[in-house]
C-alpha cells in the first residue's frame, strides 16, 4: 500500500474543502494529525488504529453527515450549513451569519412568503418587532452579495409583505457539493488507484 507524504496529505485535506469527508489513516505524528483535523478532515488516525476502531469512527462520521442536510442547492447557489455561507461554484459569498440565516430560512419553503415577524423569530430569535429596520438592512446586503454572484433575482419582496425565494429551478437537499470534485482531481494527479482509496475514505 503506497503511503502519502505529509505534503500530499495536506494537499488532500485542502482539496476536500469544504466537504469535510476525508478519513486519513497512517498519520503517526500527533501534531500532524491535529493540524489535519483543524483543516477539516473528518478523522485522522495512526497506523495502530484497529479495524474495529476505524469502523466505529467511520460510522460516526457517516451518521454525523446524516443528521442534517449539509448543503442546499438552488440554481447555481449552494448553501453550506457547516460554513454558514453560500457559494457559486468555488466562490464564497462571505455572508454575515444573519444574512446566511435569512437565506437558509427563506430556503426552508422556496416560493412561499416568509414575513418579517417570522424572520425575527427564526433568525433573530426574538418574538417582538423592534423599532429598527435590521431585517431590511440584512436583506439588502444579502441581495447585494447575491447580485455580485449574478443571482440578484433569487430573493423577491412579496407584495403583501415579507420575502420569498424565487424558485426558478427545482430545489433540493444536495448530498454532495455541486462543483467539480477537487478531491478526486487531486487523487488523479497523484496517480492514485481505486484499490488504494482505502487510505482516503469519503462520505
Coordinates of C-alpha atoms in Angstrom, one line a residue:
X1 CA 0.0 0.0 0.0
X2 CA 1.6 3.3 -1.1
X3 CA 1.7 5.9 1.7
X4 CA 1.4 9.6 1.3
X5 CA 3.9 12.3 2.3
X6 CA 2.8 15.0 4.8
X7 CA 2.6 17.5 2.0
X8 CA 0.4 15.2 0.0
X9 CA -1.9 14.6 3.0
X10 CA -2.1 18.4 3.4
X11 CA -3.0 18.6 -0.3
X12 CA -5.8 16.1 0.1
X13 CA -7.2 18.0 3.1
X14 CA -7.1 21.2 1.1
X15 CA -8.7 19.6 -1.9
X16 CA -11.5 18.2 0.2
X17 CA -12.6 21.6 1.5
X18 CA -15.4 22.5 2.2
X19 CA -16.8 18.9 2.3
X20 CA -15.0 17.6 5.4
X21 CA -15.5 14.0 4.2
X22 CA -11.9 12.7 4.5
X23 CA -10.7 10.0 6.8
X24 CA -6.9 9.6 6.8
X25 CA -5.2 6.5 8.3
X26 CA -1.5 6.1 9.0
X27 CA -0.5 9.5 10.3
X28 CA 2.0 8.8 13.0
X29 CA 2.8 12.3 14.2
X30 CA 0.3 13.7 16.7
X31 CA 1.0 17.3 15.7
X32 CA 0.3 16.5 12.0
X33 CA -3.0 14.7 13.0
X34 CA -4.0 17.8 14.9
X35 CA -3.2 20.1 12.0
X36 CA -5.1 17.9 9.5
X37 CA -8.2 17.8 11.9
X38 CA -8.0 21.6 12.2
X39 CA -8.0 21.9 8.4
X40 CA -11.4 20.0 8.3
X41 CA -10.6 16.3 7.9
X42 CA -13.4 14.1 9.4
X43 CA -10.9 11.8 11.1
X44 CA -7.1 11.3 11.2
X45 CA -5.7 8.1 12.7
X46 CA -2.3 6.4 13.3
X47 CA -1.4 3.0 11.8
X48 CA -2.1 1.4 15.2
X49 CA -5.8 2.1 14.9
X50 CA -7.7 -1.2 14.8
X51 CA -10.2 -2.1 12.1
X52 CA -12.9 -2.1 14.8
X53 CA -12.0 1.5 15.8
X54 CA -11.8 2.6 12.2
X55 CA -15.2 1.0 11.6
X56 CA -16.7 2.8 14.6
X57 CA -15.2 6.2 13.7
X58 CA -16.3 5.8 10.1
X59 CA -19.8 5.0 11.2
X60 CA -19.8 8.1 13.5
X61 CA -18.8 10.3 10.6
X62 CA -21.4 8.8 8.3
X63 CA -24.1 9.3 11.0
X64 CA -23.0 12.9 11.6
X65 CA -23.5 13.7 7.9
X66 CA -27.0 12.2 8.0
X67 CA -28.3 14.3 10.9
X68 CA -28.9 17.5 9.0
X69 CA -28.8 18.5 5.3
X70 CA -25.2 19.8 4.9
X71 CA -26.0 21.5 1.6
X72 CA -29.0 23.1 0.0
X73 CA -28.7 23.9 -3.7
X74 CA -30.8 26.5 -5.5
X75 CA -29.8 27.0 -9.1
X76 CA -26.2 28.0 -9.1
X77 CA -26.0 28.8 -5.4
X78 CA -25.0 26.2 -2.8
X79 CA -25.8 26.9 0.9
X80 CA -23.3 25.3 3.3
X81 CA -24.7 24.8 6.8
X82 CA -21.3 23.9 8.4
X83 CA -19.6 27.0 7.0
X84 CA -22.8 29.1 7.3
X85 CA -22.0 30.6 4.0
X86 CA -23.1 30.3 0.4
X87 CA -21.1 29.9 -2.8
X88 CA -21.4 29.8 -6.5
X89 CA -19.0 27.2 -7.8
X90 CA -15.9 27.6 -5.7
X91 CA -16.5 31.3 -5.0
X92 CA -17.8 32.0 -1.5
X93 CA -20.2 34.9 -1.0
X94 CA -18.8 35.8 2.5
X95 CA -22.2 36.1 4.2
X96 CA -22.7 37.6 7.6
X97 CA -24.2 35.0 10.0
X98 CA -27.6 36.6 9.9
X99 CA -27.5 37.1 6.1
X100 CA -26.9 33.3 5.9
X101 CA -29.7 32.7 8.5
X102 CA -32.2 34.8 6.4
X103 CA -31.2 32.9 3.2
X104 CA -31.4 29.5 4.9
X105 CA -34.8 30.3 6.5
X106 CA -36.2 31.5 3.1
X107 CA -34.9 28.3 1.6
X108 CA -36.9 26.2 4.0
X109 CA -40.0 26.8 1.9
X110 CA -38.9 28.1 -1.6
X111 CA -41.6 30.1 -3.3
X112 CA -43.5 30.7 -0.1
X113 CA -43.7 34.1 1.7
X114 CA -41.8 34.5 4.9
X115 CA -42.9 37.5 6.9
X116 CA -40.7 40.0 8.7
X117 CA -42.0 38.6 12.0
X118 CA -41.2 35.1 11.1
X119 CA -37.6 36.1 10.2
X120 CA -37.3 38.0 13.5
X121 CA -38.5 34.9 15.4
X122 CA -36.5 32.3 13.5
X123 CA -33.3 34.1 12.7
X124 CA -33.0 36.9 15.3
X125 CA -34.7 34.7 18.0
X126 CA -36.9 37.5 19.2
X127 CA -40.7 37.4 19.4
X128 CA -41.4 41.1 19.2
X129 CA -40.9 43.5 16.4
X130 CA -38.2 46.1 17.4
X131 CA -38.2 49.7 16.2
X132 CA -35.4 49.0 13.8
X133 CA -35.0 48.1 10.1
X134 CA -32.5 45.4 10.8
X135 CA -34.3 42.8 8.7
X136 CA -34.5 45.1 5.7
X137 CA -30.8 46.1 6.1
X138 CA -29.6 42.5 6.2
X139 CA -31.8 41.5 3.2
X140 CA -30.4 44.5 1.3
X141 CA -26.9 43.4 2.0
X142 CA -27.7 39.8 1.1
X143 CA -29.2 40.9 -2.2
X144 CA -26.0 42.9 -3.0
X145 CA -23.9 39.8 -2.4
X146 CA -26.2 37.6 -4.5
X147 CA -26.1 40.2 -7.2
X148 CA -22.3 40.0 -7.2
X149 CA -22.7 36.3 -7.9
X150 CA -25.2 37.0 -10.7
X151 CA -28.1 35.8 -8.6
X152 CA -29.8 39.1 -7.9
X153 CA -33.3 37.8 -8.6
X154 CA -33.1 35.0 -6.1
X155 CA -34.9 36.9 -3.3
X156 CA -38.2 38.6 -4.1
X157 CA -40.2 41.1 -1.9
X158 CA -43.7 39.8 -1.5
X159 CA -46.5 42.3 -2.4
X160 CA -48.2 41.5 0.9
X161 CA -45.0 41.9 2.9
X162 CA -42.1 39.7 3.6
X163 CA -39.8 37.9 1.3
X164 CA -39.6 34.7 -0.7
X165 CA -37.1 32.7 -2.6
X166 CA -37.9 32.7 -6.3
X167 CA -37.7 29.1 -7.3
X168 CA -36.6 29.1 -10.9
X169 CA -35.3 25.5 -10.7
X170 CA -36.2 22.5 -8.6
X171 CA -35.0 23.0 -5.0
X172 CA -33.3 20.0 -3.4
X173 CA -31.1 18.9 -0.5
X174 CA -27.7 18.3 -2.1
X175 CA -25.9 15.2 -1.0
X176 CA -22.6 16.4 -2.5
X177 CA -21.2 19.7 -3.5
X178 CA -22.3 20.9 -6.9
X179 CA -18.8 22.0 -8.1
X180 CA -16.3 19.6 -9.7
X181 CA -14.8 17.3 -7.0
X182 CA -11.4 18.7 -6.3
X183 CA -10.5 15.7 -4.1
X184 CA -11.0 13.3 -7.0
X185 CA -8.9 15.5 -9.2
X186 CA -6.1 15.6 -6.6
X187 CA -6.2 11.8 -6.3
X188 CA -5.9 11.5 -10.1
X189 CA -2.9 13.9 -10.0
X190 CA -1.3 11.6 -7.5
X191 CA -1.9 8.7 -9.8
X192 CA -3.9 7.1 -7.0
X193 CA -5.6 3.8 -8.0
X194 CA -9.1 2.8 -6.9
X195 CA -7.8 0.0 -4.8
X196 CA -5.7 2.4 -2.8
X197 CA -8.6 4.6 -1.8
X198 CA -9.0 2.7 1.5
X199 CA -6.4 5.2 2.8
X200 CA -8.7 8.1 1.9
X201 CA -12.3 7.2 2.6
X202 CA -15.0 9.6 1.6
X203 CA -18.6 10.1 2.9

